[in-house]
């Protein structure tokens, strides 16, 4: 274990032992619907406002994870969680009811991998035996906070992404199991000077490319190292930019690259504009479909690159551009 | 190194090697004014809006830290930073100009210690040799976001705390120096069911007490272990509650307890209501006065308990109460 190259880490004893995913209805109707643990039929999830609905999704995810693993909350050494709502308040209020040690993190939609990355350093460093990483997003809480309330019914340009409603929780342990957390690359903020708040895919793509290039360089590997290289939520337009940047650097990812935002929805059939986004997007796809394909041995090595647009509505109103960040982690099937 | 008890960690090879602190004018006029590296005469810090002013403070702190340590930015393995502005956007935009590996964190005003804690796990775990932890707060950005713009001139009740304007940056390394990061206790969210957004000191005090009690229990120590036990920003009213809770548990901190919010300002002379608050409050007092007293050997062992009110204006408008969290870290003089 330790540091590798400029921005990367290698782990020896960290395993993603179990996961739980909860979604809203649109995600259930998408191509990966069969891989989720539980889905609500409506966006309220039985609660009386959007924020409480998102808390319900995250609380359900951790409850289900504890149930699946037969662990008591007291056996969890630390939680790492974050979300998109200001002051990461969804995570804070879910943790209020759990009473366990907790570190709040924020990397916009890169949060799911940021959690895995810090969690694996804690486990590998011997600072605990069981760490839970959680994240969530909700279409209505995000739309209101970053753009307009959904009830307002504003028109959207085709570059817009659709914030995923759902939560994902994963347990990292030092007990050998089928899916190992092996490599990570810590992201660096990159600003391509895009000011359009509807075009976050293109705003994040260069940061994702930077992290993937750092990863290849730090580990001295080629894209073919992985069965799948998947970004978080670059969507139709951002993914295209990413492919172009990697091609400029002579890396060919034509056969093994995809984006969680294009996997969780069918953008030709579902009304989601350029694809899915939000903390939940990468978290849910990683912890459901990708995790299960690793368990089944369909995938051997996957590089997950969660992408975050470091957007703040006040700062963009001050005519600033929108920087991005991306953190990468590899999940590898243990034989 | 490793886990201790229920919520605590112990470190072996992590040192707080250097610090830098930048403040606004009111902090400079306070009792600790002589300990800060640099102070601006006005809240704009030469910029044209409050957010840019806060970014300037944090950027200055890291610039000065690199200058003091004669390190190039490329020699820093990772930055850990967070602040109070939505989407921790101050940290994100400062990191945009640095281009270094970066993990965003959010623990409200407990962020300074959360950064030190995660930083020490990275250093002790061998995931880097040099980590910089940063935080900031600004009176005008916080007032506008959490209450009203300062220009509005709203009256304030006496329980209100005054958000500190300033930034603090610290370098953690594995090279032995005079101040060692030795013990940490990870906080657990605690909600005393207070709904008054002006009374954050009392809202956080039970979480601080819980962390201090966890710390004493995990390490099997008494308050006399430390020359100073200092909370982040409980202020006049919150500190009183904390003392009372500790007394109920038969712990006497009458001779060695203080609060950064009561140290950074003279609440009898300066118009700061119940004392200082904000991410900058604990960060600046820890990295200036406390750090220098440790270097000078005046203090041998200090326990810093940074306190965060997990407040979100939308959630409190939904009639929810305000939970708190507190993370603790010990700084110890190496002979």
CSV table of N, CA, C and O in Angstrom, one decimal, chain A residues 250-300:
chain,number,residue,atom,x,y,z
A,250,UNK,N,-3.4,9.7,-27.7
A,250,UNK,CA,-3.1,8.4,-28.3
A,250,UNK,C,-3.6,7.2,-27.4
A,250,UNK,O,-2.9,6.2,-27.4
A,251,UNK,N,-4.6,7.4,-26.7
A,251,UNK,CA,-5.2,6.3,-25.9
A,251,UNK,C,-6.5,5.9,-26.6
A,251,UNK,O,-7.4,6.8,-26.8
A,252,UNK,N,-6.7,4.7,-26.8
A,252,UNK,CA,-7.9,4.2,-27.5
A,252,UNK,C,-8.8,3.5,-26.4
A,252,UNK,O,-8.5,2.5,-25.9
A,253,UNK,N,-9.9,4.1,-26.2
A,253,UNK,CA,-10.9,3.5,-25.2
A,253,UNK,C,-12.2,3.2,-26.0
A,253,UNK,O,-13.3,3.0,-25.3
A,254,UNK,N,-12.1,3.0,-27.3
A,254,UNK,CA,-13.3,2.8,-28.1
A,254,UNK,C,-14.1,1.6,-27.7
A,254,UNK,O,-15.3,1.5,-27.8
A,255,UNK,N,-13.4,0.6,-27.2
A,255,UNK,CA,-14.1,-0.7,-26.9
A,255,UNK,C,-14.4,-0.9,-25.4
A,255,UNK,O,-15.2,-1.8,-25.1
A,256,UNK,N,-13.9,-0.1,-24.5
A,256,UNK,CA,-14.1,-0.4,-23.1
A,256,UNK,C,-14.5,0.8,-22.3
A,256,UNK,O,-14.2,0.9,-21.1
A,257,UNK,N,-15.0,1.9,-22.9
A,257,UNK,CA,-15.4,3.1,-22.2
A,257,UNK,C,-16.9,3.2,-22.2
A,257,UNK,O,-17.6,3.0,-23.2
A,258,UNK,N,-17.4,3.7,-21.1
A,258,UNK,CA,-18.9,4.0,-21.0
A,258,UNK,C,-19.0,5.1,-19.9
A,258,UNK,O,-18.1,5.4,-19.2
A,259,UNK,N,-20.3,5.6,-19.8
A,259,UNK,CA,-20.5,6.6,-18.8
A,259,UNK,C,-21.8,6.2,-18.0
A,259,UNK,O,-22.8,5.8,-18.6
A,260,UNK,N,-21.7,6.3,-16.7
A,260,UNK,CA,-22.9,5.8,-15.8
A,260,UNK,C,-24.1,6.6,-16.2
A,260,UNK,O,-25.2,6.0,-16.1
A,261,UNK,N,-24.0,7.8,-16.6
A,261,UNK,CA,-25.2,8.6,-17.0
A,261,UNK,C,-25.9,8.1,-18.3
A,261,UNK,O,-27.0,8.4,-18.5
A,262,UNK,N,-25.1,7.4,-19.1
A,262,UNK,CA,-25.6,6.8,-20.3
A,262,UNK,C,-26.1,5.4,-20.1
A,262,UNK,O,-26.8,4.8,-20.9
A,263,UNK,N,-25.7,4.8,-18.9
A,263,UNK,CA,-26.0,3.4,-18.7
A,263,UNK,C,-27.3,3.3,-17.8
A,263,UNK,O,-28.1,2.4,-18.0
A,264,UNK,N,-27.5,4.3,-16.9
A,264,UNK,CA,-28.6,4.2,-16.0
A,264,UNK,C,-30.0,4.5,-16.7
A,264,UNK,O,-31.0,4.0,-16.3
A,265,UNK,N,-29.9,5.3,-17.7
A,265,UNK,CA,-31.1,5.6,-18.5
A,265,UNK,C,-30.9,5.2,-20.0
A,265,UNK,O,-29.8,5.2,-20.5
A,266,UNK,N,-32.0,5.0,-20.7
A,266,UNK,CA,-32.0,4.9,-22.1
A,266,UNK,C,-32.3,6.3,-22.7
A,266,UNK,O,-33.5,6.7,-22.7
A,267,UNK,N,-31.3,7.0,-23.1
A,267,UNK,CA,-31.5,8.4,-23.5
A,267,UNK,C,-32.4,8.5,-24.7
A,267,UNK,O,-32.9,9.6,-25.0
A,268,UNK,N,-32.5,7.5,-25.5
A,268,UNK,CA,-33.4,7.5,-26.7
A,268,UNK,C,-34.8,7.3,-26.4
A,268,UNK,O,-35.7,7.8,-27.1
A,269,UNK,N,-35.1,6.6,-25.2
A,269,UNK,CA,-36.4,6.3,-24.9
A,269,UNK,C,-36.9,7.1,-23.7
A,269,UNK,O,-38.1,7.5,-23.7
A,270,UNK,N,-36.1,7.4,-22.8
A,270,UNK,CA,-36.5,8.1,-21.6
A,270,UNK,C,-36.2,9.6,-21.7
A,270,UNK,O,-35.2,10.0,-22.4
A,271,UNK,N,-37.0,10.5,-21.1
A,271,UNK,CA,-36.9,11.9,-21.3
A,271,UNK,C,-35.9,12.5,-20.3
A,271,UNK,O,-36.2,13.1,-19.4
A,272,UNK,N,-34.6,12.2,-20.6
A,272,UNK,CA,-33.6,12.6,-19.6
A,272,UNK,C,-32.5,13.5,-20.3
A,272,UNK,O,-31.4,13.6,-19.8
A,273,UNK,N,-32.9,14.1,-21.5
A,273,UNK,CA,-32.0,14.9,-22.2
A,273,UNK,C,-30.6,14.2,-22.5
A,273,UNK,O,-30.7,13.2,-23.2
A,274,UNK,N,-29.5,14.7,-22.0
A,274,UNK,CA,-28.2,14.1,-22.4
A,274,UNK,C,-27.8,12.9,-21.5
A,274,UNK,O,-26.7,12.4,-21.8
A,275,UNK,N,-28.6,12.6,-20.5
A,275,UNK,CA,-28.2,11.4,-19.7
A,275,UNK,C,-28.3,11.7,-18.2
A,275,UNK,O,-28.7,12.8,-17.8
A,276,UNK,N,-28.0,10.8,-17.4
A,276,UNK,CA,-28.1,10.9,-15.9
A,276,UNK,C,-26.9,11.6,-15.3
A,276,UNK,O,-25.8,11.7,-15.9
A,277,UNK,N,-27.1,12.2,-14.1
A,277,UNK,CA,-26.1,12.9,-13.4
A,277,UNK,C,-26.4,12.8,-11.9
A,277,UNK,O,-27.4,12.2,-11.5
A,278,UNK,N,-25.6,13.5,-11.1
A,278,UNK,CA,-25.8,13.5,-9.6
A,278,UNK,C,-24.9,12.4,-8.9
A,278,UNK,O,-24.5,11.5,-9.5
A,279,UNK,N,-24.7,12.7,-7.6
A,279,UNK,CA,-23.9,11.8,-6.8
A,279,UNK,C,-24.4,10.3,-6.9
A,279,UNK,O,-23.7,9.4,-6.9
A,280,UNK,N,-25.8,10.2,-7.0
A,280,UNK,CA,-26.4,8.9,-7.0
A,280,UNK,C,-26.1,8.1,-8.3
A,280,UNK,O,-26.0,6.9,-8.3
A,281,UNK,N,-25.8,8.8,-9.4
A,281,UNK,CA,-25.7,8.2,-10.7
A,281,UNK,C,-24.5,7.2,-10.7
A,281,UNK,O,-24.6,6.0,-10.9
A,282,UNK,N,-23.3,7.7,-10.4
A,282,UNK,CA,-22.1,6.9,-10.4
A,282,UNK,C,-22.2,5.9,-9.2
A,282,UNK,O,-21.8,4.7,-9.4
A,283,UNK,N,-22.6,6.3,-8.1
A,283,UNK,CA,-22.7,5.5,-6.9
A,283,UNK,C,-23.6,4.3,-7.2
A,283,UNK,O,-23.2,3.1,-6.9
A,284,UNK,N,-24.8,4.5,-7.7
A,284,UNK,CA,-25.8,3.4,-7.9
A,284,UNK,C,-25.3,2.5,-9.0
A,284,UNK,O,-25.4,1.2,-8.9
A,285,UNK,N,-24.8,3.0,-10.1
A,285,UNK,CA,-24.3,2.1,-11.2
A,285,UNK,C,-23.2,1.3,-10.8
A,285,UNK,O,-23.1,0.1,-11.0
A,286,UNK,N,-22.2,1.9,-10.0
A,286,UNK,CA,-21.1,1.2,-9.5
A,286,UNK,C,-21.5,0.1,-8.5
A,286,UNK,O,-20.9,-1.1,-8.6
A,287,UNK,N,-22.4,0.4,-7.6
A,287,UNK,CA,-22.7,-0.6,-6.6
A,287,UNK,C,-23.8,-1.6,-7.0
A,287,UNK,O,-24.1,-2.5,-6.2
A,288,UNK,N,-24.4,-1.4,-8.2
A,288,UNK,CA,-25.4,-2.4,-8.6
A,288,UNK,C,-24.8,-3.2,-9.8
A,288,UNK,O,-24.2,-4.2,-9.6
A,289,UNK,N,-25.0,-2.7,-11.0
A,289,UNK,CA,-24.6,-3.4,-12.2
A,289,UNK,C,-23.1,-3.8,-12.2
A,289,UNK,O,-22.7,-5.0,-12.3
A,290,UNK,N,-22.2,-2.8,-12.0
A,290,UNK,CA,-20.8,-3.1,-12.0
A,290,UNK,C,-20.3,-4.0,-11.0
A,290,UNK,O,-19.6,-5.0,-11.2
A,291,UNK,N,-20.8,-3.8,-9.7
A,291,UNK,CA,-20.5,-4.7,-8.6
A,291,UNK,C,-20.9,-6.1,-8.9
A,291,UNK,O,-20.2,-7.1,-8.7
A,292,UNK,N,-22.1,-6.3,-9.4
A,292,UNK,CA,-22.7,-7.6,-9.7
A,292,UNK,C,-21.9,-8.3,-10.8
A,292,UNK,O,-21.7,-9.5,-10.8
A,293,UNK,N,-21.5,-7.6,-11.8
A,293,UNK,CA,-20.7,-8.1,-12.9
A,293,UNK,C,-19.3,-8.6,-12.5
A,293,UNK,O,-18.8,-9.5,-13.0
A,294,UNK,N,-18.8,-7.8,-11.5
A,294,UNK,CA,-17.5,-8.2,-10.9
A,294,UNK,C,-17.7,-9.5,-10.1
A,294,UNK,O,-16.9,-10.5,-10.2
A,295,UNK,N,-18.8,-9.6,-9.3
A,295,UNK,CA,-19.1,-10.8,-8.5
A,295,UNK,C,-19.2,-12.0,-9.4
A,295,UNK,O,-18.7,-13.1,-9.1
A,296,UNK,N,-19.9,-11.8,-10.5
A,296,UNK,CA,-20.2,-12.9,-11.5
A,296,UNK,C,-19.0,-13.2,-12.3
A,296,UNK,O,-19.0,-14.2,-13.1
A,297,UNK,N,-17.9,-12.4,-12.2
A,297,UNK,CA,-16.7,-12.7,-13.0
A,297,UNK,C,-16.8,-12.2,-14.5
A,297,UNK,O,-15.9,-12.5,-15.3
A,298,UNK,N,-17.9,-11.5,-14.8
A,298,UNK,CA,-18.0,-11.0,-16.2
A,298,UNK,C,-17.0,-9.9,-16.4
A,298,UNK,O,-16.4,-9.8,-17.4
A,299,UNK,N,-16.8,-9.0,-15.4
A,299,UNK,CA,-15.7,-8.1,-15.4
A,299,UNK,C,-14.6,-8.6,-14.4
A,299,UNK,O,-14.9,-9.1,-13.4
A,300,UNK,N,-13.4,-8.3,-14.8
A,300,UNK,CA,-12.3,-8.6,-13.9
A,300,UNK,C,-11.7,-7.4,-13.3
A,300,UNK,O,-11.3,-7.4,-12.1
